[in-house]
PDB file of C-alpha atoms in Angstrom:
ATOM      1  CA  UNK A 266      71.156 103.838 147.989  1.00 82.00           C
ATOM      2  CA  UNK A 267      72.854 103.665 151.653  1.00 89.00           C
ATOM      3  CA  UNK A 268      76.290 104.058 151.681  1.00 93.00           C
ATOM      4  CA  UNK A 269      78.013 101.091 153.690  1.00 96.00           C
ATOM      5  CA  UNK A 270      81.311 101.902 155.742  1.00 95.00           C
ATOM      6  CA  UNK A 271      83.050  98.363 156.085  1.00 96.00           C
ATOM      7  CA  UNK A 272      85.376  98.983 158.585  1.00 95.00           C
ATOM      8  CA  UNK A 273      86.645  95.374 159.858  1.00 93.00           C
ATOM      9  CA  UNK A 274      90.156  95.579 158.191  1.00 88.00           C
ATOM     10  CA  UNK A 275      91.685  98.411 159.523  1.00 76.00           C
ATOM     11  CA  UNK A 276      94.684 100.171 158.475  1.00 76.00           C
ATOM     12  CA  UNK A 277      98.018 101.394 160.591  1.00 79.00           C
ATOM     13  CA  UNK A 278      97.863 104.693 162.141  1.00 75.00           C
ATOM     14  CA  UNK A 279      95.735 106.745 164.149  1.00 72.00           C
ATOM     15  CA  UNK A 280      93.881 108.209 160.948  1.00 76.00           C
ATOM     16  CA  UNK A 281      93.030 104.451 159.973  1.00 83.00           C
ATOM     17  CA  UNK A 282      91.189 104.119 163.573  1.00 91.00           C
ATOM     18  CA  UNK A 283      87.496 102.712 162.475  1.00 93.00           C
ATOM     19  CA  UNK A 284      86.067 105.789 165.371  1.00 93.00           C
ATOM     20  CA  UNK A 285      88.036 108.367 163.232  1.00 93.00           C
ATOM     21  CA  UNK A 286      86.699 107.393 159.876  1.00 93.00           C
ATOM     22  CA  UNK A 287      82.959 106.892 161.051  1.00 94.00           C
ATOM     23  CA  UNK A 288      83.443 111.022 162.565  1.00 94.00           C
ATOM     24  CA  UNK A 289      85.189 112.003 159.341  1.00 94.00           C
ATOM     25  CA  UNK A 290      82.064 110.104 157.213  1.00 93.00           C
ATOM     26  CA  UNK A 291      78.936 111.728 159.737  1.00 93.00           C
ATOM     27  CA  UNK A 292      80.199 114.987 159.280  1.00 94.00           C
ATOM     28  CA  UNK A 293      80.253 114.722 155.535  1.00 93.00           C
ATOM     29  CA  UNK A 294      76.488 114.977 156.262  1.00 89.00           C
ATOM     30  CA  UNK A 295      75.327 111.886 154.869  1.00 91.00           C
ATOM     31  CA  UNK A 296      71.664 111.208 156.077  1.00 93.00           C
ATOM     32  CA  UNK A 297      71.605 107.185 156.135  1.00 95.00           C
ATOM     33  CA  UNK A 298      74.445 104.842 156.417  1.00 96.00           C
ATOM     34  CA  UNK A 299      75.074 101.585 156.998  1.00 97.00           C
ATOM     35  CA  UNK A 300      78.602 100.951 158.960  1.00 97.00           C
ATOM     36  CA  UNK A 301      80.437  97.327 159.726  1.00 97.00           C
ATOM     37  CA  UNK A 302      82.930  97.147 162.216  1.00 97.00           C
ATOM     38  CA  UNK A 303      84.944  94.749 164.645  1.00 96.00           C
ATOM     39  CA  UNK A 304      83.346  95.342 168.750  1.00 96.00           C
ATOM     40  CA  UNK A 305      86.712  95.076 169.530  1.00 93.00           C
ATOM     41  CA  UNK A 306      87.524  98.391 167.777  1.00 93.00           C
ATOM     42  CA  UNK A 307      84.672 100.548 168.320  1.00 94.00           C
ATOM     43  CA  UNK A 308      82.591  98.941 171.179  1.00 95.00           C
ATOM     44  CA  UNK A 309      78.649 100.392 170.347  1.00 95.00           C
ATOM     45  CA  UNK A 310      78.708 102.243 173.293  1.00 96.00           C
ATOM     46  CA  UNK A 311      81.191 104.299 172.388  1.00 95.00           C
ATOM     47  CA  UNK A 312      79.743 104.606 168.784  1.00 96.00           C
ATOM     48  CA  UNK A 313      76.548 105.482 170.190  1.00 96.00           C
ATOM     49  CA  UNK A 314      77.658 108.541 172.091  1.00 96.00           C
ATOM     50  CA  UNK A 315      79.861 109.648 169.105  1.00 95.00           C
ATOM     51  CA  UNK A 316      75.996 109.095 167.021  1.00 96.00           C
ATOM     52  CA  UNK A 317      74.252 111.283 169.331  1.00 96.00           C
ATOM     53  CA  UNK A 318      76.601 113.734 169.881  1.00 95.00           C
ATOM     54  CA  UNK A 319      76.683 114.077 165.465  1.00 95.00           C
ATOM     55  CA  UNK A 320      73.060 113.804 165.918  1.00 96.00           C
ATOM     56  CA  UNK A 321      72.523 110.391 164.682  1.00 97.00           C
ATOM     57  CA  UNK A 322      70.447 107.697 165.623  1.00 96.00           C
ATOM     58  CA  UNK A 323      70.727 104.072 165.785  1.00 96.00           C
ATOM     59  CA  UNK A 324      67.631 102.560 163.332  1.00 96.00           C
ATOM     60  CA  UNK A 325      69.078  98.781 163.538  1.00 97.00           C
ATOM     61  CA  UNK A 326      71.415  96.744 164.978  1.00 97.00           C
ATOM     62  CA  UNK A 327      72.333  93.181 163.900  1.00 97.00           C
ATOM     63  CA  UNK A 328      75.454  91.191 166.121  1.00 97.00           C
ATOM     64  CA  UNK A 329      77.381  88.933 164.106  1.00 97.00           C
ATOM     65  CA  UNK A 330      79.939  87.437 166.937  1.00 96.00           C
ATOM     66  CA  UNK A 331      82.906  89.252 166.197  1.00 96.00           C
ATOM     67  CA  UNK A 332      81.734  92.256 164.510  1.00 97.00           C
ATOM     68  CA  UNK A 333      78.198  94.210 163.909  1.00 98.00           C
ATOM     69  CA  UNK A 334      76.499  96.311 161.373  1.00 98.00           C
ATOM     70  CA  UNK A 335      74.129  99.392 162.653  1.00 98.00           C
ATOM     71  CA  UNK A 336      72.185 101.482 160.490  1.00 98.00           C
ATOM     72  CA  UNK A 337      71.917 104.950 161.044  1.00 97.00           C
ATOM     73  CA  UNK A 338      69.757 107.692 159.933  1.00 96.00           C
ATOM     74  CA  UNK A 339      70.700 111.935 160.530  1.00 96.00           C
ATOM     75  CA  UNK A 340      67.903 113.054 163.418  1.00 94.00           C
ATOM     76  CA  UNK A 341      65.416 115.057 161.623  1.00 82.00           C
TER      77      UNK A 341
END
């Protein structure tokens, strides 16, 4: 089962920052997950650099307006 990171509510402080949580998750080593958040709050070309520098990939990519959901898989 894929874990999915829902992070359009975000919390106060710099910890709650969706960017910090997504690098806290990828280093926990997970090999697939799904992760939901606002463009406003981590635009996907940011996430994208912060994937491949974890060494994580981008499998799909669905826009919903005001947020988007990628799914991402560990690079073999």
């Amino acid at each position: 089962m894929v874990e999915v990171l829902d992070l359009r509510d975000r919390g106060p402080g710099c910890t709650e920052r969706p960017l910090v949580i997504i690098n806290k998750k990828l280093r926990e080593g997970y090999s697939e997950l799904k992760i939901i958040v606002k463009h406003s709050d981590a635009p996907r070309v940011v996430l994208e650099i912060l994937l491949r520098k974890l060494g994580y990939s981008i499998k799909d990519y669905e826009d919903h307006g005001e947020y988007y959901e990628v799914y991402v898989t560990k690079n073999t």
